[in-house]
mmCIF file of C-alpha atoms in Angstrom:
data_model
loop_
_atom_site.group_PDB
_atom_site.id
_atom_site.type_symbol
_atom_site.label_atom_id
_atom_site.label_comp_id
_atom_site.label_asym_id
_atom_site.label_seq_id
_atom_site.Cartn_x
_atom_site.Cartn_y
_atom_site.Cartn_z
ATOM 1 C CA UNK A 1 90.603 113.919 111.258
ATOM 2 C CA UNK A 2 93.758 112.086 109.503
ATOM 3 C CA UNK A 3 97.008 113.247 111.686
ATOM 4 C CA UNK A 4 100.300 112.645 110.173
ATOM 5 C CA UNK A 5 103.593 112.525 112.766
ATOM 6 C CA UNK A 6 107.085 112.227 111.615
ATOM 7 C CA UNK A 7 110.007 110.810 114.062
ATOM 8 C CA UNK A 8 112.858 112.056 114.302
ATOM 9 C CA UNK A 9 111.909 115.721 114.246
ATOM 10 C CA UNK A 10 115.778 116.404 113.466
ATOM 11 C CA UNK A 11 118.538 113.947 112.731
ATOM 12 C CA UNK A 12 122.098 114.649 112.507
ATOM 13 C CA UNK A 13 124.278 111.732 111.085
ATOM 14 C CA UNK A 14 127.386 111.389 109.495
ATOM 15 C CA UNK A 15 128.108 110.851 105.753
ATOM 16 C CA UNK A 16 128.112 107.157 104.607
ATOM 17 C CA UNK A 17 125.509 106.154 106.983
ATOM 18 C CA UNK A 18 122.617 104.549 106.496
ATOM 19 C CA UNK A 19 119.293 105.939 107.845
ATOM 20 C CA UNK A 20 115.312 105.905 108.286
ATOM 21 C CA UNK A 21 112.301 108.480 108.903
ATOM 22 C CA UNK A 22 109.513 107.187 109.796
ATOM 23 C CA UNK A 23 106.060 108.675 109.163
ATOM 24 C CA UNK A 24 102.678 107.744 110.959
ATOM 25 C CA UNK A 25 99.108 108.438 110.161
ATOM 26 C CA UNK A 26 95.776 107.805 112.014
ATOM 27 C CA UNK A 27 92.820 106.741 109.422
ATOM 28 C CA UNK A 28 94.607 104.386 107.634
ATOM 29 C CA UNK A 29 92.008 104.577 104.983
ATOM 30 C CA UNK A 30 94.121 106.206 102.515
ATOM 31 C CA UNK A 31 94.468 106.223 98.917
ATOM 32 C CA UNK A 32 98.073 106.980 98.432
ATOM 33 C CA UNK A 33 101.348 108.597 100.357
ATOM 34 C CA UNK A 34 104.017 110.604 99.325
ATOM 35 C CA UNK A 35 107.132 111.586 100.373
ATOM 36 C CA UNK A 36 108.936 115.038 99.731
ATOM 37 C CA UNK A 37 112.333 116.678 100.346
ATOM 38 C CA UNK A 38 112.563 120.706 100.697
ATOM 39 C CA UNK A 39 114.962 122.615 101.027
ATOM 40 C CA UNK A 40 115.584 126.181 102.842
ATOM 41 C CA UNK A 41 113.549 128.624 101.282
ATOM 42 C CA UNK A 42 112.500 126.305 98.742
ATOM 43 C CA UNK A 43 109.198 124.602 97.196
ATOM 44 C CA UNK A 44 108.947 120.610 97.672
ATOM 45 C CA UNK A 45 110.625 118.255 95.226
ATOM 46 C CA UNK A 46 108.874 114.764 94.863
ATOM 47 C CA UNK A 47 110.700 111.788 96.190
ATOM 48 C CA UNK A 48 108.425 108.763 95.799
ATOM 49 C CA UNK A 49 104.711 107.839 95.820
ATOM 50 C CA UNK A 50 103.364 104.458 97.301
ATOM 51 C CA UNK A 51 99.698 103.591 96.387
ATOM 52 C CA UNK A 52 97.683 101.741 99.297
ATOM 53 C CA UNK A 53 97.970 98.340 97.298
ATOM 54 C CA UNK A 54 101.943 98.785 97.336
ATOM 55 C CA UNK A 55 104.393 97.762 99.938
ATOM 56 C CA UNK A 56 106.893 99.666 99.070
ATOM 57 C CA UNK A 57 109.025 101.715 96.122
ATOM 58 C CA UNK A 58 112.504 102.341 95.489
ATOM 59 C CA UNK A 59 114.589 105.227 93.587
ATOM 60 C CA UNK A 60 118.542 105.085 93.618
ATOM 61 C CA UNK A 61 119.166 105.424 97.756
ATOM 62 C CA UNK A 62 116.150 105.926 98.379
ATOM 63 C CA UNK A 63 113.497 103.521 99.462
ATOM 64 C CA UNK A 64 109.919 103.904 100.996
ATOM 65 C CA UNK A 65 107.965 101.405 102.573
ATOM 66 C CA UNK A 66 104.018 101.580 103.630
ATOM 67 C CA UNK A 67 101.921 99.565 105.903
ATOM 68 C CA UNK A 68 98.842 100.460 105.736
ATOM 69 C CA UNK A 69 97.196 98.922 108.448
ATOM 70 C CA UNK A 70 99.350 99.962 111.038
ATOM 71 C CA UNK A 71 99.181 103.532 109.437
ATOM 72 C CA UNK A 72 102.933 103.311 109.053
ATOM 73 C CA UNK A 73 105.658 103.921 106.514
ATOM 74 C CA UNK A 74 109.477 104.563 106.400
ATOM 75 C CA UNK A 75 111.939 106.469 104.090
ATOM 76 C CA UNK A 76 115.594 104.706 104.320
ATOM 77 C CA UNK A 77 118.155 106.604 102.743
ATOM 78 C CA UNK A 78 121.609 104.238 101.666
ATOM 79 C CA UNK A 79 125.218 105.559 102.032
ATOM 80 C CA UNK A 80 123.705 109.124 102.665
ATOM 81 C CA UNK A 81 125.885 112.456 101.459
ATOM 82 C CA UNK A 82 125.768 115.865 102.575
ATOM 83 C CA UNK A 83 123.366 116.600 99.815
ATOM 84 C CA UNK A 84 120.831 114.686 100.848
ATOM 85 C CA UNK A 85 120.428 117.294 103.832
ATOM 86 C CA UNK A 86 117.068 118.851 104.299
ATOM 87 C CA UNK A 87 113.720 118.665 105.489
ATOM 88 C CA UNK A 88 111.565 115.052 104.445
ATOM 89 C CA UNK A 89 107.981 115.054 104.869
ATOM 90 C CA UNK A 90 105.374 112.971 104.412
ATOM 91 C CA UNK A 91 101.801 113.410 103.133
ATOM 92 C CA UNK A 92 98.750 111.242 102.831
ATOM 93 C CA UNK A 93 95.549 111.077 100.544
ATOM 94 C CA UNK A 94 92.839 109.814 102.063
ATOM 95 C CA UNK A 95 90.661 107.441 100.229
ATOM 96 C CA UNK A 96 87.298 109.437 99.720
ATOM 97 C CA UNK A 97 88.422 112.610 100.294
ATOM 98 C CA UNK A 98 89.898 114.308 97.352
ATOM 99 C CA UNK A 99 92.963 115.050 96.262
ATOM 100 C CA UNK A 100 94.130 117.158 99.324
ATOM 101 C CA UNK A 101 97.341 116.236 100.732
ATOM 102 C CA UNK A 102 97.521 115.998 104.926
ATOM 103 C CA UNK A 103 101.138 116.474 105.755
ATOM 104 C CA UNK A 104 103.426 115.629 108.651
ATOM 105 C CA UNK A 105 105.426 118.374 110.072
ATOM 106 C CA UNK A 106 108.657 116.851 108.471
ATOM 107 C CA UNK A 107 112.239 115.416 109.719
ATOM 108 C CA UNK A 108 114.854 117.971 109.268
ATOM 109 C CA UNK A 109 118.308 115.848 108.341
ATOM 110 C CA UNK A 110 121.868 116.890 108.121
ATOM 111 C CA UNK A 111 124.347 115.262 106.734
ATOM 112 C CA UNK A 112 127.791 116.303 107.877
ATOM 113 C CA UNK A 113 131.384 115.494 106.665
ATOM 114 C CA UNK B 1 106.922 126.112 81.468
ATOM 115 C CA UNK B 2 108.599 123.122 82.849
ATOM 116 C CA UNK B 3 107.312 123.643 86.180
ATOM 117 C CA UNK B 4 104.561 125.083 88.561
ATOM 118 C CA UNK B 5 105.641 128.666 88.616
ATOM 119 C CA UNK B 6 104.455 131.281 91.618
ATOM 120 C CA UNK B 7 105.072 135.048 91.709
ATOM 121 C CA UNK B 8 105.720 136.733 93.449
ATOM 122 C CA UNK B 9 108.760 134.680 94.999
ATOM 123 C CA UNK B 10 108.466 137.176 98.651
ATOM 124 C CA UNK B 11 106.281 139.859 99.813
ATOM 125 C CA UNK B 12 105.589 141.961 102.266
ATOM 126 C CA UNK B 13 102.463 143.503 102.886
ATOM 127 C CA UNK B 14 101.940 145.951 105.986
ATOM 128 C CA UNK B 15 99.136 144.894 108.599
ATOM 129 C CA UNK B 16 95.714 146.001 106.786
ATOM 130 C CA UNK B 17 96.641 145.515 103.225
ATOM 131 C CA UNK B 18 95.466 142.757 100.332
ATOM 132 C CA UNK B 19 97.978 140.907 98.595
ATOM 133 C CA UNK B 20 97.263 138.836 95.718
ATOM 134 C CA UNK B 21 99.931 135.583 94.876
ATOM 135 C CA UNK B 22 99.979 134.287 91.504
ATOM 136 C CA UNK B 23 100.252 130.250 90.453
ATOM 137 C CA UNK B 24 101.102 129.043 86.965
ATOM 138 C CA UNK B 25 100.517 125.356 86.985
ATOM 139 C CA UNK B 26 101.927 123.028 84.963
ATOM 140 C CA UNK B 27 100.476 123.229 81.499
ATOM 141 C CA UNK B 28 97.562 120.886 80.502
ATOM 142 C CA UNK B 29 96.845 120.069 84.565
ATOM 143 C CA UNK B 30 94.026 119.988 85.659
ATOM 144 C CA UNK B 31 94.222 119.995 89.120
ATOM 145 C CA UNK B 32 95.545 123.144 91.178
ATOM 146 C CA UNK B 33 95.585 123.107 94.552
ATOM 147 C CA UNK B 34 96.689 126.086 97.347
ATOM 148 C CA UNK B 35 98.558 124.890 100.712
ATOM 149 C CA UNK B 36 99.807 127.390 103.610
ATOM 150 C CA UNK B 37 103.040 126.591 105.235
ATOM 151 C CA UNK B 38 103.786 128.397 108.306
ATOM 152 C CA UNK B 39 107.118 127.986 110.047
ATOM 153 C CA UNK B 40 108.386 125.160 111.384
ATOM 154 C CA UNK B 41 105.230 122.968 110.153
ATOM 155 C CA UNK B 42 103.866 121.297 106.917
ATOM 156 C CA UNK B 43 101.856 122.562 104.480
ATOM 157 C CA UNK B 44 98.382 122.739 105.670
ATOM 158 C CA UNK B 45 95.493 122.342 102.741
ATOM 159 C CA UNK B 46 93.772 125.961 101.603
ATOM 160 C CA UNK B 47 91.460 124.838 98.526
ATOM 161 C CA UNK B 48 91.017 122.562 95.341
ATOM 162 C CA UNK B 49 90.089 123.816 92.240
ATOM 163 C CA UNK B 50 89.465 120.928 89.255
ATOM 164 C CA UNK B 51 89.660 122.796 85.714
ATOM 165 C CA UNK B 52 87.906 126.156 86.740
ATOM 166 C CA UNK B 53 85.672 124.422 89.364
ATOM 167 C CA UNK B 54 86.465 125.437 93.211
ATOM 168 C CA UNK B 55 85.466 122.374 94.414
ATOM 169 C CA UNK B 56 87.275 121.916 97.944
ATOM 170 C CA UNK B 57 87.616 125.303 100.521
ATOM 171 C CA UNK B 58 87.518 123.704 103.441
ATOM 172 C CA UNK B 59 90.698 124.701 104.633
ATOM 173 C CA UNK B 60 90.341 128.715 103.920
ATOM 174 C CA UNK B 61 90.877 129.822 107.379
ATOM 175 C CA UNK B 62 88.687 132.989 107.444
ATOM 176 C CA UNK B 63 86.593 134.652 104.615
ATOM 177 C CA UNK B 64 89.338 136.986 104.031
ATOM 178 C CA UNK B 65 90.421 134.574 101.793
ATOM 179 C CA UNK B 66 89.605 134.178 98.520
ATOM 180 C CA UNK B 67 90.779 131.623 95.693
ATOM 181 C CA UNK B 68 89.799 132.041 91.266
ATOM 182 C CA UNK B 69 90.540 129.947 88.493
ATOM 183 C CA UNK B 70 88.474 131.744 86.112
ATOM 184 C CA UNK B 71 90.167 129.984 82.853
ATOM 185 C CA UNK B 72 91.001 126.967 84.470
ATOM 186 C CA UNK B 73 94.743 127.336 84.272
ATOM 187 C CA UNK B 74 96.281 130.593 86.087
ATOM 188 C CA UNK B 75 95.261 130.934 89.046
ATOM 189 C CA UNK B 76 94.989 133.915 92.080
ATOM 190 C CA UNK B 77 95.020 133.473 96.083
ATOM 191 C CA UNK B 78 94.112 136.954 97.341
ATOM 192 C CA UNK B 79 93.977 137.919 101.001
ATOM 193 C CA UNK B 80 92.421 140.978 102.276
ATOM 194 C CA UNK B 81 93.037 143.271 105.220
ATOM 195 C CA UNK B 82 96.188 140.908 106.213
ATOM 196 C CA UNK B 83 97.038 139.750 109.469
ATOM 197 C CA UNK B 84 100.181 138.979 111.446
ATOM 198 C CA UNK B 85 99.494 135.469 111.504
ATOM 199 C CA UNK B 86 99.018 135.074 107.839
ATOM 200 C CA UNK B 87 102.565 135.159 107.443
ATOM 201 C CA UNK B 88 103.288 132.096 105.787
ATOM 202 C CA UNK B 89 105.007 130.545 102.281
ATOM 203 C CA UNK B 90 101.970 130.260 100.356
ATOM 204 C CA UNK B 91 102.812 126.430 98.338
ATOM 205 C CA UNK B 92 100.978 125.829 95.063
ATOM 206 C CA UNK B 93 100.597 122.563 93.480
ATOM 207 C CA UNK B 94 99.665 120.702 90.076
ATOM 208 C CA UNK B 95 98.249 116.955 89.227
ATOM 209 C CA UNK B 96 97.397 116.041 85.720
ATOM 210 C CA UNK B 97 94.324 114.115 86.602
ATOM 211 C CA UNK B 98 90.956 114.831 87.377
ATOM 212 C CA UNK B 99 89.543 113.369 90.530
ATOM 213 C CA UNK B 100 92.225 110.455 90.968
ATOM 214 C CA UNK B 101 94.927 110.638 93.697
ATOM 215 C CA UNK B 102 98.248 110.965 90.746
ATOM 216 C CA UNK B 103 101.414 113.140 92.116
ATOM 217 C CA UNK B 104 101.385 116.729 93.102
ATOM 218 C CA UNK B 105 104.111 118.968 91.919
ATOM 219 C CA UNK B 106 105.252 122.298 93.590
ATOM 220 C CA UNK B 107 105.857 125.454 93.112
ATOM 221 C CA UNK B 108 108.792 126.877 94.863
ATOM 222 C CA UNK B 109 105.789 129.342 96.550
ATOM 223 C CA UNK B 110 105.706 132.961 97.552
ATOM 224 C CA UNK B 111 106.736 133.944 101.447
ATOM 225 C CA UNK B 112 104.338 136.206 102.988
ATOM 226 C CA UNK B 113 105.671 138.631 105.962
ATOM 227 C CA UNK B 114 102.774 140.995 107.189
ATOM 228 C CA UNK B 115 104.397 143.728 109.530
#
């Protein structure tokens, strides 16, 4: 059964700094991964998807790297602002086995002034 | 509509009752899927439908349960005799493809308190 774990399970930094979440998965037979941000009460907003042949994508501060074989990937976040706090997870599709999403249980970041 | 739309937004249901929560994917999608997220945790996988075709369940957790997508678009998670522990936000998502891994988008999902 694919496991997903996500390290830091909270992360406090000031604004302007530069950070990473890591994510880790067990079969890393997968087909794609995706990263999310949600906020309080809210749904989750797509950040960026990496397919299994990619190494890594980028949009604006935000870049995501994946290595497959080591069942690993990371989210950095540049110059980060208060807005940017929330909870990140990741989620895998394993190759195979439908569309169905396993997900981490998530990083919860702040941001402060 | 622009997005995946769920209604309603909160409910609460007393110990005993059935609920039903509504999804409105996006339009033209064929792919709807149902995720629980209890506190403090991801989303866990419910069930897959493709069109009006259930074709993944595996993660209903009890037969109380029950998933439609009669006309392949709406769709309608109902629970009966609810539980304490199916308190939850209840996550729906939408993929424009048919059996090929493309990205999901959310609903904002309904929050479930049973009392």
């Amino acid at each position: 059964k694919q496991e997903v774990t996500q390290i830091p399970a909270a992360l406090s930094v000031p604004e302007g700094e530069n950070l990473v979440l890591n994510c880790s998965f067990t079969d890393s037979a997968i087909y794609n991964l995706q990263w999310f941000r949600q906020d309080p009460g809210k749904g989750l907003t797509s950040l960026l998807l990496i397919q299994s042949s990619q190494r890594e994508q980028t949009s604006g501060r935000l870049n995501a790297s994946l290595d497959k074989s080591s069942g690993r990937s990371t989210l950095y976040i540049a110059a980060s602002q208060p807005g940017d706090s929330a909870t990140y997870l990741c989620a895998v599709r394993l190759a195979g086995g439908g569309n169905k999403l396993t997900f981490g249980t998530g990083t919860q970041l702040k941001v402060e002034l | 509509g622009a997005g995946v739309s769920q209604s309603p937004r909160y409910k609460v249901a007393k110990r005993g009752q059935d609920v039903a929560l509504r999804c409105d994917p996006i339009s033209g999608h064929v792919s709807l899927f149902w995720y629980q997220q209890a506190l403090g945790q991801g989303p866990e996988f419910l069930t897959y439908f493709q069109n009006e075709a259930q074709l993944d369940k595996s993660g209903l957790p009890s037969d109380r349960f029950f998933a439609e997508r009669p006309e392949g678009s709406v769709s309608t998670l109902k629970i009966q005799r609810t539980q304490q522990e199916d308190s939850a936000v209840y996550l729906c998502a939408s993929s424009p493809l048919r059996g090929q891994a493309t990205e999901a988008f959310f609903g904002q999902g309904t929050r479930l308190t049973v009392v």
